[in-house]
CSV table of C-alpha atoms in Angstrom, one decimal:
chain,number,residue,atom,x,y,z
A,11,MET,CA,164.6,-54.7,163.0
A,12,ALA,CA,161.1,-55.7,161.2
A,13,SER,CA,161.2,-57.6,158.2
A,14,ILE,CA,159.3,-56.2,155.3
A,15,LEU,CA,156.9,-58.9,153.8
A,16,PRO,CA,155.8,-57.9,150.1
A,17,GLN,CA,152.4,-57.9,148.6
A,18,THR,CA,151.5,-61.2,147.1
A,19,LYS,CA,148.1,-60.5,145.7
A,20,SER,CA,147.4,-59.2,142.4
A,21,ALA,CA,144.5,-57.3,143.5
A,22,ALA,CA,143.3,-55.5,146.6
A,23,VAL,CA,140.3,-57.4,148.2
A,24,ASN,CA,139.5,-54.6,150.8
A,25,PRO,CA,141.8,-51.5,149.9
A,26,LEU,CA,143.7,-49.8,152.6
A,27,LYS,CA,145.3,-46.9,150.9
A,28,SER,CA,144.2,-44.0,149.2
A,29,SER,CA,145.5,-42.7,145.9
A,30,GLN,CA,148.5,-40.3,145.5
A,31,PRO,CA,146.3,-37.4,143.8
A,32,LEU,CA,144.1,-37.5,146.7
A,33,GLY,CA,147.1,-37.0,149.0
A,34,ALA,CA,148.6,-34.1,146.9
A,35,ALA,CA,144.9,-32.3,146.7
A,36,PHE,CA,144.8,-32.8,150.7
A,37,ALA,CA,148.3,-30.8,150.9
A,38,PHE,CA,147.0,-28.1,148.3
A,39,LEU,CA,144.0,-27.7,150.5
A,40,GLY,CA,146.2,-26.5,153.5
A,41,VAL,CA,147.0,-23.4,151.5
A,42,ASP,CA,144.9,-20.2,151.6
A,43,GLY,CA,143.1,-19.4,148.5
A,44,ALA,CA,144.0,-22.6,146.9
A,45,LEU,CA,142.2,-24.9,144.3
A,46,PRO,CA,143.3,-28.5,143.7
A,47,LEU,CA,142.8,-29.5,140.1
A,48,PHE,CA,142.9,-33.2,139.1
A,49,HIS,CA,144.2,-33.6,135.4
A,50,GLY,CA,142.0,-36.8,134.4
A,51,SER,CA,138.5,-37.9,133.8
A,52,GLN,CA,135.4,-36.7,136.0
A,53,GLY,CA,135.2,-39.9,137.9
A,54,CYS,CA,138.9,-39.7,139.4
A,55,THR,CA,137.9,-36.4,141.2
A,56,SER,CA,134.2,-37.6,141.9
A,57,PHE,CA,135.6,-40.5,144.3
A,58,ALA,CA,138.2,-38.3,146.0
A,59,LEU,CA,135.7,-35.5,146.7
A,60,VAL,CA,133.4,-38.1,148.2
A,61,LEU,CA,136.2,-39.2,150.5
A,62,PHE,CA,137.0,-35.7,151.6
A,63,VAL,CA,133.4,-34.8,152.2
A,64,ARG,CA,132.6,-37.9,154.2
A,65,HIS,CA,135.6,-37.3,156.4
A,66,PHE,CA,135.6,-33.6,157.1
A,67,LYS,CA,131.9,-33.4,156.8
A,68,GLU,CA,132.7,-30.0,155.0
A,69,ALA,CA,132.4,-28.5,151.4
A,70,VAL,CA,135.7,-29.2,149.8
A,71,PRO,CA,136.9,-27.2,146.6
A,72,LEU,CA,138.2,-29.8,144.1
A,73,GLN,CA,137.8,-29.5,140.4
A,74,THR,CA,138.8,-31.7,137.3
A,75,THR,CA,139.8,-31.2,133.5
A,76,ALA,CA,137.3,-33.8,132.9
A,77,MET,CA,139.1,-35.6,130.1
A,78,ASP,CA,137.1,-37.8,127.7
A,79,GLU,CA,138.2,-40.6,125.5
A,80,LEU,CA,139.3,-38.4,122.6
A,81,ALA,CA,141.2,-36.0,124.6
A,82,THR,CA,143.1,-39.0,126.3
A,83,ILE,CA,144.1,-40.5,123.1
A,84,LEU,CA,145.2,-37.3,121.2
A,85,GLY,CA,146.7,-35.4,124.3
A,86,GLY,CA,145.2,-33.2,127.2
A,87,ALA,CA,147.1,-30.2,126.9
A,88,GLU,CA,144.2,-28.1,125.7
A,89,HIS,CA,141.8,-29.4,128.4
A,90,LEU,CA,144.4,-28.4,131.1
A,91,GLU,CA,144.8,-24.8,129.6
A,92,GLU,CA,140.9,-24.5,129.4
A,93,ALA,CA,140.3,-25.6,132.9
A,94,ILE,CA,143.0,-23.6,134.4
A,95,LEU,CA,141.8,-20.4,132.5
A,96,ASP,CA,138.2,-21.3,133.4
A,97,LEU,CA,138.9,-21.5,137.1
A,98,LYS,CA,140.8,-18.3,137.1
A,99,THR,CA,137.9,-16.4,135.6
A,100,ARG,CA,135.4,-18.0,138.0
A,101,THR,CA,137.1,-18.3,141.2
A,102,GLN,CA,140.3,-16.2,141.1
A,103,PRO,CA,142.3,-18.7,143.3
A,104,LYS,CA,145.7,-17.5,144.5
A,105,LEU,CA,147.2,-21.1,143.8
A,106,ILE,CA,145.8,-23.9,141.4
A,107,GLY,CA,147.5,-27.3,142.4
A,108,VAL,CA,147.4,-29.4,139.4
A,109,CYS,CA,147.4,-33.2,140.3
A,110,THR,CA,148.0,-35.8,137.6
A,111,THR,CA,146.1,-39.1,137.5
A,112,ALA,CA,146.8,-42.6,136.1
A,113,LEU,CA,144.6,-42.0,133.0
A,114,ILE,CA,147.0,-39.3,131.7
A,115,GLU,CA,150.2,-40.4,133.3
A,116,THR,CA,149.8,-43.5,131.5
A,117,ARG,CA,150.0,-41.6,128.1
A,118,GLY,CA,153.2,-39.9,129.3
A,119,GLU,CA,152.6,-36.4,128.6
A,120,ASP,CA,154.8,-33.5,129.3
A,121,PHE,CA,152.8,-31.8,131.9
A,122,ALA,CA,155.6,-29.6,133.0
A,123,GLY,CA,156.0,-28.4,129.6
A,124,HIS,CA,152.4,-27.7,129.0
A,125,ILE,CA,152.0,-25.8,132.1
A,126,ALA,CA,155.3,-23.6,131.4
A,127,SER,CA,153.7,-22.9,128.1
A,128,ILE,CA,150.3,-21.9,129.5
A,129,LYS,CA,152.0,-19.5,132.1
A,130,ARG,CA,154.1,-18.0,129.3
A,131,ASP,CA,151.5,-17.6,126.8
A,132,ARG,CA,148.6,-16.6,129.2
A,133,ALA,CA,150.8,-14.7,131.8
A,134,GLN,CA,148.4,-11.4,131.7
A,135,GLU,CA,145.3,-13.4,132.1
A,136,LEU,CA,146.6,-15.7,134.9
A,137,ALA,CA,148.4,-12.7,136.9
A,138,GLY,CA,147.9,-13.3,140.6
A,139,THR,CA,147.6,-17.0,140.6
A,140,GLN,CA,150.3,-19.5,140.9
A,141,ILE,CA,150.2,-22.9,139.2
A,142,ILE,CA,151.8,-25.8,140.8
A,143,LEU,CA,152.4,-29.3,139.2
A,144,ALA,CA,152.5,-32.4,141.2
A,145,ASN,CA,153.1,-35.7,139.1
A,146,THR,CA,150.8,-38.1,141.1
A,147,PRO,CA,149.6,-41.2,139.2
A,148,ASP,CA,147.0,-43.3,140.9
A,149,PHE,CA,148.8,-46.8,140.1
A,150,ASP,CA,151.8,-45.7,142.1
A,151,GLY,CA,152.2,-44.6,145.9
A,152,ALA,CA,149.5,-43.6,148.3
A,153,ILE,CA,148.3,-40.5,150.3
A,154,GLU,CA,151.7,-40.3,152.2
A,155,GLU,CA,153.7,-39.8,148.5
A,156,GLY,CA,151.1,-37.4,147.1
A,157,TRP,CA,151.1,-35.3,150.1
A,158,ALA,CA,155.0,-35.2,150.0
A,159,LYS,CA,155.2,-34.5,146.5
A,160,ALA,CA,152.7,-31.7,146.6
A,161,VAL,CA,154.4,-30.0,149.5
A,162,THR,CA,157.9,-30.5,147.7
A,163,ALA,CA,156.4,-29.0,144.4
A,164,MET,CA,155.1,-26.0,146.4
A,165,ILE,CA,158.6,-25.4,147.9
A,166,GLU,CA,160.5,-25.9,144.7
A,167,GLY,CA,157.9,-23.7,142.6
A,168,LEU,CA,157.3,-20.8,145.0
A,169,THR,CA,159.9,-20.4,147.8
A,170,ARG,CA,162.6,-17.9,146.6
A,171,PRO,CA,166.1,-19.7,146.3
A,172,GLY,CA,169.3,-18.4,147.9
A,173,GLU,CA,170.6,-17.4,151.3
A,174,GLN,CA,168.3,-14.9,153.0
A,175,VAL,CA,168.4,-12.7,155.9
A,176,ARG,CA,167.2,-15.1,158.9
A,177,LYS,CA,164.7,-14.3,161.4
A,178,SER,CA,165.8,-16.0,164.5
A,179,LYS,CA,162.4,-16.4,165.8
A,180,LYS,CA,160.6,-17.9,162.7
A,181,ILE,CA,160.2,-21.7,162.5
A,182,ALA,CA,159.3,-23.4,159.4
A,183,ILE,CA,157.1,-26.6,160.2
A,184,LEU,CA,156.4,-29.3,157.5
A,185,PRO,CA,153.6,-31.7,159.0
A,186,GLY,CA,153.1,-35.1,157.7
A,187,TRP,CA,149.7,-36.0,156.2
A,188,ASN,CA,148.5,-38.0,159.3
A,189,LEU,CA,148.5,-34.8,161.6
A,190,THR,CA,145.0,-33.6,162.3
A,191,VAL,CA,143.5,-30.3,162.5
A,192,ALA,CA,143.9,-30.6,166.3
A,193,ASP,CA,147.3,-31.9,166.1
A,194,ILE,CA,148.4,-28.8,164.1
A,195,GLU,CA,146.6,-26.3,166.4
A,196,TYR,CA,148.2,-27.7,169.4
A,197,LEU,CA,151.7,-27.8,167.7
A,198,ARG,CA,151.4,-24.0,166.9
A,199,GLU,CA,150.3,-23.2,170.3
A,200,MET,CA,153.2,-25.2,171.7
A,201,VAL,CA,155.7,-23.3,169.4
A,202,GLU,CA,154.2,-19.9,170.1
A,203,SER,CA,154.3,-20.5,173.8
A,204,PHE,CA,158.1,-20.4,173.5
A,205,GLY,CA,158.0,-16.9,171.6
A,206,LEU,CA,158.7,-18.3,168.4
A,207,GLU,CA,156.6,-17.7,165.1
A,208,PRO,CA,155.8,-20.9,163.4
A,209,VAL,CA,155.1,-21.2,159.5
A,210,ILE,CA,153.1,-24.4,159.0
A,211,LEU,CA,153.3,-25.8,155.1
A,212,PRO,CA,150.5,-27.1,154.6
A,213,ASP,CA,148.2,-25.7,157.4
A,214,VAL,CA,145.0,-27.7,157.2
A,215,SER,CA,144.0,-26.4,160.6
A,216,GLY,CA,143.2,-23.0,159.1
A,217,SER,CA,141.3,-24.4,156.0
A,218,LEU,CA,139.5,-27.6,157.3
A,219,ASP,CA,138.8,-26.9,160.8
A,220,GLY,CA,135.1,-26.6,160.4
A,221,THR,CA,134.3,-22.8,160.5
A,222,VAL,CA,131.8,-21.4,158.4
A,223,PRO,CA,132.6,-18.0,156.5
A,224,ASP,CA,130.0,-15.4,156.2
A,225,ARG,CA,129.9,-15.6,152.5
A,226,TRP,CA,130.4,-18.2,149.8
A,227,ILE,CA,134.0,-19.0,149.1
A,228,PRO,CA,134.9,-21.2,146.2
A,229,THR,CA,138.4,-21.8,147.1
A,230,THR,CA,140.3,-22.8,150.5
A,231,TYR,CA,140.1,-20.2,153.2
A,232,GLY,CA,142.7,-20.2,155.7
A,233,GLY,CA,145.9,-21.9,156.0
A,234,ALA,CA,149.6,-21.2,154.8
A,235,SER,CA,149.5,-18.1,152.3
A,236,VAL,CA,151.5,-18.0,149.1
A,237,GLU,CA,153.6,-15.3,150.5
A,238,ASP,CA,154.4,-17.4,153.5
A,239,ILE,CA,155.8,-20.2,151.1
A,240,ARG,CA,157.6,-17.7,149.1
A,241,GLN,CA,159.4,-16.4,152.5
A,242,LEU,CA,160.3,-19.8,153.9
A,243,GLY,CA,163.8,-19.1,153.3
A,244,THR,CA,163.8,-16.4,156.2
A,245,ALA,CA,163.2,-19.2,158.7
A,246,ALA,CA,165.8,-19.9,161.2
A,247,HIS,CA,165.2,-23.5,161.5
A,248,CYS,CA,162.7,-26.1,159.8
A,249,ILE,CA,160.9,-29.0,161.8
A,250,ALA,CA,159.8,-31.9,159.6
A,251,ILE,CA,157.3,-34.5,161.0
A,252,GLY,CA,157.5,-37.9,159.4
A,253,GLU,CA,159.8,-39.7,157.1
A,254,HIS,CA,158.0,-38.9,154.1
A,255,MET,CA,158.5,-35.2,154.5
A,256,ARG,CA,162.4,-35.5,154.3
A,257,CYS,CA,162.3,-34.9,150.7
A,258,SER,CA,160.4,-31.6,151.3
A,259,ALA,CA,162.9,-30.6,154.1
A,260,ASP,CA,165.8,-31.2,151.8
A,261,ALA,CA,164.3,-29.3,149.1
A,262,LEU,CA,164.0,-26.2,151.2
A,263,ARG,CA,167.5,-26.6,152.7
A,264,ARG,CA,168.9,-27.0,149.0
A,265,LEU,CA,167.0,-24.0,147.8
A,266,THR,CA,167.7,-21.7,150.8
A,267,GLY,CA,170.1,-23.4,153.3
A,268,VAL,CA,167.7,-23.5,156.3
A,269,PRO,CA,168.8,-26.6,158.4
A,270,TYR,CA,166.1,-29.1,159.4
A,271,ILE,CA,165.4,-31.4,161.9
A,272,LEU,CA,163.3,-34.5,161.4
A,273,PHE,CA,160.8,-36.1,163.9
A,274,HIS,CA,159.7,-39.6,163.0
A,275,SER,CA,156.7,-39.1,165.5
A,276,LEU,CA,155.6,-36.5,167.9
A,277,THR,CA,153.4,-39.1,170.0
A,278,GLY,CA,154.9,-40.5,173.3
A,279,LEU,CA,156.8,-39.0,176.2
A,280,GLU,CA,160.3,-39.3,174.8
A,281,ALA,CA,159.4,-37.8,171.5
A,282,VAL,CA,157.6,-34.8,172.8
A,283,ASP,CA,160.5,-34.3,175.4
A,284,ARG,CA,162.8,-34.2,172.4
A,285,LEU,CA,160.6,-31.3,170.7
A,286,VAL,CA,160.3,-29.4,173.7
A,287,SER,CA,164.2,-29.4,174.5
A,288,LEU,CA,164.7,-28.3,170.9
A,289,LEU,CA,162.2,-25.5,171.1
A,290,SER,CA,163.7,-24.1,174.4
A,291,TRP,CA,167.3,-24.4,173.0
A,292,ILE,CA,166.0,-22.3,169.8
A,293,SER,CA,164.2,-19.9,171.6
A,294,GLY,CA,166.6,-19.5,174.5
A,295,ALA,CA,163.6,-19.7,177.0
A,296,ALA,CA,162.7,-21.8,179.7
A,297,VAL,CA,159.7,-24.3,179.2
A,298,PRO,CA,156.5,-22.7,180.1
A,299,ALA,CA,154.6,-23.6,183.1
A,300,LYS,CA,151.7,-24.7,181.2
A,301,ILE,CA,153.9,-27.2,178.9
A,302,ARG,CA,155.3,-28.7,182.3
A,303,ARG,CA,151.9,-29.1,183.4
A,304,ARG,CA,150.6,-31.0,180.5
A,305,ARG,CA,153.7,-33.3,180.7
A,306,ALA,CA,152.9,-34.1,184.3
A,307,GLN,CA,149.3,-34.9,183.2
A,308,LEU,CA,150.6,-37.3,180.6
A,309,GLN,CA,152.9,-38.9,183.2
A,310,ASP,CA,149.7,-39.4,185.4
A,311,ALA,CA,147.8,-40.9,182.4
A,312,LEU,CA,150.8,-43.3,181.8
A,313,LEU,CA,150.5,-44.4,185.3
A,314,ASP,CA,146.8,-44.9,185.2
A,315,GLY,CA,146.4,-46.5,181.7
A,316,HIS,CA,149.3,-48.8,181.5
A,317,PHE,CA,147.4,-51.6,183.6
A,318,HIS,CA,145.0,-51.8,180.5
A,319,PHE,CA,147.6,-52.1,177.8
A,320,GLY,CA,150.0,-54.8,179.4
A,321,GLY,CA,149.6,-58.0,177.4
A,322,LYS,CA,147.4,-56.9,174.8
A,323,LYS,CA,147.8,-57.8,171.3
A,324,ILE,CA,147.0,-55.0,168.6
A,325,ALA,CA,146.6,-55.3,164.9
A,326,ILE,CA,147.4,-52.1,162.9
A,327,ALA,CA,146.9,-51.0,159.3
A,328,ALA,CA,148.0,-47.5,158.2
A,329,GLU,CA,150.5,-45.7,156.0
A,330,PRO,CA,154.2,-46.2,156.8
A,331,ASP,CA,154.6,-43.0,159.0
A,332,GLN,CA,151.3,-43.3,160.8
A,333,LEU,CA,152.1,-47.2,161.1
A,334,TYR,CA,155.4,-46.2,163.1
A,335,GLN,CA,153.5,-43.5,165.2
A,336,LEU,CA,150.8,-46.0,166.4
A,337,THR,CA,153.2,-49.2,166.7
A,338,THR,CA,155.6,-47.3,168.8
A,339,PHE,CA,152.8,-45.7,171.0
A,340,PHE,CA,151.5,-49.0,171.6
A,341,ALA,CA,154.7,-50.8,172.4
A,342,GLY,CA,155.6,-48.2,174.8
A,343,MET,CA,152.4,-48.9,176.7
A,344,GLY,CA,153.3,-52.6,177.0
A,345,ALA,CA,151.2,-53.9,174.3
A,346,GLU,CA,152.4,-56.3,171.7
A,347,ILE,CA,152.1,-55.5,168.1
A,348,ALA,CA,150.7,-58.7,166.6
A,349,ALA,CA,149.9,-57.6,163.0
A,350,ALA,CA,151.3,-54.6,161.2
A,351,VAL,CA,150.0,-53.9,157.7
A,352,THR,CA,150.9,-50.8,155.3
A,353,THR,CA,150.6,-49.7,151.9
A,354,GLY,CA,154.1,-49.9,150.4
A,355,ASP,CA,157.5,-50.8,151.1
A,356,ARG,CA,159.8,-47.7,150.0
A,357,SER,CA,159.8,-45.7,153.4
A,358,GLN,CA,162.8,-46.5,155.4
A,359,ILE,CA,160.8,-46.2,158.5
A,360,LEU,CA,159.4,-49.5,158.2
A,361,GLU,CA,162.4,-51.1,159.3
A,362,LYS,CA,162.1,-49.3,162.7
A,363,ILE,CA,158.5,-50.8,163.3
A,364,PRO,CA,158.5,-52.7,166.8
A,365,ALA,CA,156.9,-55.8,165.3
A,366,GLN,CA,158.4,-59.0,164.0
A,367,SER,CA,157.2,-58.3,160.4
A,368,VAL,CA,155.3,-55.6,158.4
A,369,GLN,CA,153.1,-56.9,155.6
A,370,VAL,CA,152.4,-54.9,152.5
A,371,GLY,CA,149.2,-55.4,151.7
A,372,ASP,CA,145.3,-54.3,152.2
A,373,LEU,CA,142.6,-54.8,155.1
A,374,GLY,CA,142.0,-58.4,153.9
A,375,ASP,CA,145.5,-59.0,155.0
A,376,LEU,CA,144.6,-57.3,158.1
A,377,GLU,CA,141.7,-59.4,158.8
A,378,THR,CA,143.7,-62.7,158.2
A,379,LEU,CA,146.5,-61.7,160.6
A,380,ALA,CA,144.6,-60.1,163.4
A,381,ALA,CA,142.6,-63.1,164.4
A,382,GLY,CA,143.1,-63.5,168.1
A,383,THR,CA,144.0,-60.0,168.8
A,384,ASP,CA,142.6,-57.6,171.3
A,385,LEU,CA,142.2,-54.4,169.1
A,386,LEU,CA,142.0,-53.4,165.5
A,387,VAL,CA,143.4,-49.9,164.7
A,388,THR,CA,142.7,-48.3,161.1
A,389,HIS,CA,140.4,-46.2,159.4
A,390,SER,CA,136.5,-46.6,158.9
A,391,HIS,CA,137.0,-49.4,156.1
A,392,GLY,CA,138.2,-51.7,158.7
A,393,ARG,CA,134.8,-52.0,160.5
A,394,GLN,CA,133.6,-54.8,158.6
A,395,ALA,CA,136.6,-56.9,159.5
A,396,ALA,CA,136.3,-55.9,163.1
A,397,GLU,CA,132.6,-56.9,163.3
A,398,ARG,CA,133.4,-60.4,161.3
A,399,LEU,CA,136.5,-61.0,163.8
A,400,GLY,CA,134.3,-60.0,167.0
A,401,ILE,CA,137.3,-57.4,167.8
A,402,PRO,CA,136.9,-53.7,168.8
A,403,LEU,CA,137.9,-51.1,166.3
A,404,MET,CA,139.8,-47.9,166.9
A,405,ARG,CA,139.4,-45.6,164.1
A,406,ILE,CA,142.5,-43.7,162.9
A,407,GLY,CA,143.8,-41.9,159.8
A,408,PHE,CA,141.9,-41.4,156.5
A,409,PRO,CA,139.1,-41.7,155.9
A,410,ILE,CA,136.8,-41.8,159.0
A,411,PHE,CA,133.3,-41.4,157.6
A,412,ASP,CA,131.2,-43.1,160.4
A,413,ARG,CA,132.1,-40.7,163.3
A,414,LEU,CA,132.0,-37.0,164.1
A,415,GLY,CA,135.0,-34.8,164.7
A,416,SER,CA,137.8,-37.0,163.7
A,417,GLN,CA,139.8,-33.9,162.7
A,418,HIS,CA,139.5,-32.5,166.0
A,419,LYS,CA,141.2,-35.5,167.9
A,420,PRO,CA,144.6,-34.8,168.9
A,421,THR,CA,147.1,-37.9,168.6
A,422,ILE,CA,150.4,-35.8,169.3
A,423,LEU,CA,152.3,-33.9,172.0
A,424,TYR,CA,151.5,-34.3,175.8
A,425,GLN,CA,147.7,-33.8,175.4
A,426,GLY,CA,147.3,-36.0,172.3
A,427,THR,CA,149.3,-39.0,173.5
A,428,ARG,CA,147.1,-38.5,176.9
A,429,ASP,CA,144.1,-38.6,174.9
A,430,LEU,CA,145.1,-41.6,173.0
A,431,ILE,CA,145.9,-43.5,176.3
A,432,PHE,CA,142.4,-42.7,177.4
A,433,GLU,CA,140.7,-43.5,174.4
A,434,VAL,CA,142.3,-47.2,174.1
A,435,ALA,CA,142.0,-47.8,177.9
A,436,ASN,CA,138.3,-46.9,177.6
A,437,ILE,CA,137.7,-49.1,174.7
A,438,PHE,CA,139.4,-52.2,176.4
A,439,GLN,CA,137.2,-51.5,179.5
A,440,ALA,CA,134.0,-51.3,177.5
A,441,ASN,CA,134.8,-54.6,175.9
A,442,LEU,CA,135.8,-56.6,179.0
A,443,HIS,CA,133.8,-59.8,179.1
A,444,ALA,CA,131.8,-60.8,182.5
A,445,PRO,CA,133.4,-64.0,184.0
A,446,SER,CA,131.5,-67.2,183.5
A,447,PRO,CA,131.7,-70.5,185.5
A,448,GLU,CA,133.9,-71.9,182.6
A,449,THR,CA,136.3,-69.0,182.5
A,450,LEU,CA,136.8,-69.3,186.2
A,451,ASP,CA,137.2,-73.2,186.1
A,452,PRO,CA,141.1,-73.7,187.3
A,453,PHE,CA,141.1,-76.8,184.7
A,454,ARG,CA,141.1,-74.9,181.2
A,455,ASN,CA,141.1,-78.6,179.5
A,456,ARG,CA,137.6,-80.0,180.1
A,457,GLU,CA,138.8,-83.5,179.1
A,458,ILE,CA,141.3,-83.2,181.8
A,459,THR,CA,138.6,-82.2,184.2
A,460,ASP,CA,136.3,-85.3,183.2
A,461,ASP,CA,139.2,-87.7,183.4
A,462,LEU,CA,140.0,-86.6,187.0
A,463,ALA,CA,136.4,-86.7,188.1
A,464,SER,CA,136.2,-90.3,186.9
A,465,SER,CA,139.4,-91.4,188.4
A,466,PRO,CA,139.9,-93.7,191.4
A,467,LEU,CA,141.4,-90.9,193.5
A,468,ALA,CA,138.4,-88.6,192.8
A,469,ARG,CA,136.0,-91.4,194.4
A,470,HIS,CA,138.0,-91.7,197.6
C-alpha cells in the first residue's frame, strides 16, 4: 500500500492539475448539441478555451456569463439568466451545461435555486433545451472531479427515475476523463463485436474526433444524445471506468436500479481479460476471433517489449485514476515507479498505486523526485523539467499541445496496451547512449584504478 504524502507548498510552482470547471466542460462536450457555460468572469473561460483548442486543434464551443465586479458583489442571477436566454436564441442548444467557477462560488449564491427559477419563469422560451448545473469551484479538486460531477449531474437531472423495462443487449458505459477519443472508439467496437448495444456518456469520440461538418455548428456535434441520457435506465448493465466514476454509477443505480461493475483500469492484459470475460457472460456469445487475435498480438508485444522495461526507473505525474492506470502498466512490465505525483489525496485508488509513496503536488515536485530516473511521464507542461534533467518525456493526459493527434492515441484494451509498450520501448531505444571507454572500464571508481596502477603488484 502506497503512503500518501500531503502537499506542503502554499503555491504551485509548475502546476500539474487543470481546474474542476474545465473537467465539467470536457464532460459536457461529450453530449450532442451541448454548450458548456462558465458562470464567472471572462478570463476563466478564456484560459480553459485556450487549453482545449491547443490540445484538440479544433474549434471548441465554450461560453461565459462574463461577470464583472458589480455583478460579483451584488449577485449574478441576472447575468446567468441573460446568458442562458442569449445562448438559446443564438445557438439553439439541446443542452446547456452550467459550470460554476471560484469567483461566484466564493460568494455562496444559490445556483440551483436560480436555475430552477429560470426554468420555471422562462419555460416557453427555453423549450427544447435542457439546463444542467455542475458545482465546480476552481479552488477545489481538479479535472477528474469536475468530469465526474458533470456526468453525475446529467444523470440526476435527465435520466428517468424508477425501474424500467430492461433491454438485455443494452450496456451503459461511463468512461473516465482520461480515455482518449481512440480509446472510446475501440471500446465501442469491442462491445459491439459481442452483439451488444453500448450507450456511452460522455462520448467525446463523436464530438472531438476531428471531423469537419459541412456547415458551421455553434454547439457540439456528435456524442451521446439527450434522449440517450434519459433512457439510461433501460440498460441491463453499467460499466464504469475509473474510481472517480463510481459516484456517477451509484447515481444511476440509485435512480434506476441498473447494476454496475467498476474497472479501475482497462490497460494491461489481465484488466482487459476481465472486461472480455464480462462481455462474453453478458452477451452469452463466444469471444470473437478478431478479439482473440488482438490478445495474441499483445502477448507477442509483451514478449518483445519487456526486455526494454526491466530495471527502468519511471517518474509519473497525473490525476489519480490516470496515475493508477500508468503505474500499474509500468510495474506490470517490470519497471520501477521511482516517483509518483498527483493532484489530490481524496481518491481511494491512490492506496493501490504500486509505489512506495505518492506525493500530492505539482510538476516542481516531480522534477525534484525524478532525478536519476529513466523516463518522465506527464502532459506537455513537463517538457521543461525533462529538458533540465536530461530525461526523455512521454506525453500523456491533458493538455498535450506540442504534438499532433494525442486524442487519437489508444491507451486501453489489447491494442492500446500494445501501442503503449511500443511507444515506451522506442523512447528507451532512441535514448540509448553509445558506450565510451569510461563506461566500459570494469573499474567504476577511477581512484581505485589509479591506486592499483601505482601499487607494487602492478609493477610486477
